[in-house]
Amino acid sequence: MIQQFFSGLYEMVLGRPIPANFTNDYREVVFPNTGLMLFIITLAIVILYYYVLNRVMSTGLYKTQHWVMFLILNAIIAFIIPVTQVSSNDIETHSYTYMFAFVNVVFSLILFFVFSILLKKGSVQAWTTPMKWPNKR
Amino acid sequence: MLLKRFVSYSHTMLLCSALLLSGCFEKQPDGQKTDPEATVTTQENSAANASATAETAASAKANVNVYLEISNGMKGFMPAAAAGKEATTFQNNLLKLISEVQDGRYVSGKAFFLAKEDAQSHPVLDSVSYNTMKSYIVSGIKDDVRGTPLPAMLQTVLQKSIDQGAVSIIISDFIHGPSDQGQFISLDADIRSSLREAEHQGLAIAILGNTSEFFGTYHPAVKKPEVRRTLQGEEIPYYIWVIGKQEQVQVVTNRVLRNLPPQQAYFGFEYQKVAFTALLKEKEFRPAGVVYCSSRNADPCTSVNLQPEKSEPVEFTVALDLSSLPMSMQSIDYLKKNLKVTATGSRASMVSVTGADESIKATPDLARYSHFVRVQVPQLTANSGAITVQLPHVYPSWIDKWATDNDNNPAAEPKKTYQLNKIVNGVQALYRDQSEYVFSATLQFNKAD
């Protein structure tokens, strides 16, 4: 189920894995691993930013530029994971690999934003980062 | 209070994520599978391997009966030795052969027979010692044996070997010399009947054709215009037939006879199990187009998913282990000519056949395969089907070249045997209905989604 979801998600944008002989390695290992890690790491960083740094610890990293820093940190991780996944599974690297990493970065940006919107309400210092909407008060 | 709960909550989250990250969808190397099912199959495999090794070890030796035909027609192959006179090819080869049978490590039991006929044209087998046979070969045949009733001789020889559980090695010029000339017409049927028991017992036949210089009186089957001719070193064919269980025949051809002549024919040979796999991830055999193994870690991979496009037909390599086939069938030229790729649910064709070179032999995953067949699939006609690589039984082309309808003048038409094609046809008819293919390897395929 998870395998199909993630391979469907990535192949929707990227098309069939290239080289084709590694299709099953991508579908059964690389896509689901990368997708799950993307989801979990992004969630972890968003929680770290809003609840640890800007609630428990009150570090003063509540400005939008700090938020962008974490967004970029997450994006870098999102680029590294697919590349290491591909190479650690003995799959030939191809421009497809880097396209895949790039798409993963785009996904990470979207996901980071979505998690931020959903979770920022619970933060004490950063509830208006990156912007006030949709929170009122 | 709320704060504390949040801290512990976030800790739990981090812990969960860490666990998830480390655990999910690890690619396992083939050797380290831990699920019980896989372990069981591995054990079964190794058990099967062990029994296979035991089998080959047991069959690596053969009981051998050597039958040398000593009719007058054979005398020219074995002229009496004299100082300064070179031995004929026949003499050299035969001496090597019987010495290998006598002292070789691949022969467990052995017996030597001289095949001749009695006054009533019935075949007679004289059991002799190694030394007697050797002296016949080096110093010539002293007996006066008129003809060779070929079918009767084969039948007697075969029965003797079956009774003794031995592989027969029959050496003769295979020129039929019947008392009744009418027998020439039914030669193929007679040969077939005489060897019927071989087919019943599941025995295989290897025919090896060779030539040797011939010094002396030559007795052609066709008696006109000359009843006999005196030859001074013309090349006359002689044949070695090996009859026995397939694996034992191979022990004899590969390890006892060793240097086989290029003229070889095999009948009743069949290989139920030939190891094969589709090679999809090897750098040496990069596939083209959309094709991948249906199962990610399958080894061997016998099921593939493919999706040929108009602009990019699918092409991939099937590796086969044909090392147990007779040598002549392993030759690349032979396979190129005769190997067939057929398919249901798709159009498939063979692009090339290559043998294993040194770099392939050094690659552990590839070392167990001896031949590599490149297969092209330009189009699918169904969503699933099968692609089969098979080797049909082929009537060897040299037989017709070596056969003649008139062997009266071997000097003008060398290297021909009277009605050889008829003799071989009789043998072939025996096995015609047994199986069409020496081996076949079938790959399943599904259309890739």
XYZ file of C-alpha atoms in Angstrom, chain A residues 2-3 11 16 19-29 32-33 36-38 40-41 43-44 47-48 51-52 55-56 85 88-92 122, chain B residues 2-3 6-7 9-10 13-14 16-18 20-21 24-27 280-283 286-287 289-297 305 307 309 448-449:
74
model
C 2.646 2.490 1.119
C 4.886 1.261 -1.684
C 6.218 8.358 -10.960
C 8.902 5.328 -15.221
C 17.229 2.649 -16.214
C 14.158 0.473 -16.461
C 15.899 -2.687 -15.260
C 15.930 -1.196 -11.741
C 12.207 -0.455 -11.757
C 11.467 -2.811 -8.905
C 14.299 -1.470 -6.785
C 12.858 1.996 -7.137
C 9.284 0.886 -6.531
C 9.877 -1.476 -3.672
C 12.746 0.209 -1.867
C 8.785 4.224 -0.234
C 11.922 4.749 1.847
C 8.514 7.925 4.385
C 11.731 9.581 5.429
C 10.672 12.796 3.761
C 8.928 11.919 9.021
C 11.961 14.172 8.842
C 7.434 16.569 10.496
C 10.284 16.255 12.984
C 7.983 20.113 15.466
C 11.531 20.967 16.447
C 7.518 23.314 19.764
C 11.080 22.822 20.911
C 7.979 27.006 22.938
C 9.976 24.835 25.299
C 19.151 5.565 -1.178
C 23.291 2.265 -1.275
C 20.969 -0.117 -3.163
C 23.475 -0.719 -5.966
C 21.355 1.090 -8.505
C 23.080 2.728 -11.431
C 0.592 25.482 19.186
C 1.130 21.243 29.741
C 4.688 22.095 28.844
C 4.578 18.526 25.262
C 8.186 17.735 25.876
C 5.164 14.094 23.458
C 7.806 15.483 21.190
C 7.559 11.540 18.234
C 11.287 11.747 17.676
C 9.041 6.900 16.768
C 10.488 8.585 13.737
C 13.948 7.296 14.512
C 10.663 4.106 11.556
C 13.663 5.493 9.709
C 11.563 0.402 6.796
C 12.125 -1.403 3.488
C 15.725 -2.349 3.733
C 17.166 -3.938 0.661
C 18.975 -7.550 -16.273
C 21.355 -5.843 -13.892
C 24.746 -6.943 -15.179
C 26.896 -4.206 -16.640
C 22.886 -4.123 -20.241
C 19.280 -4.545 -21.348
C 14.008 -0.754 -23.404
C 11.603 -1.222 -20.536
C 12.358 -4.598 -19.012
C 12.901 -5.657 -15.422
C 12.759 -8.781 -13.348
C 9.296 -9.380 -11.900
C 10.809 -10.052 -8.544
C 13.461 -7.693 -7.276
C 15.858 -10.188 -5.732
C 8.115 -7.563 -16.887
C 6.974 -3.124 -22.294
C 7.864 0.686 -27.440
C 5.072 -3.913 -17.376
C 2.674 -1.519 -15.670
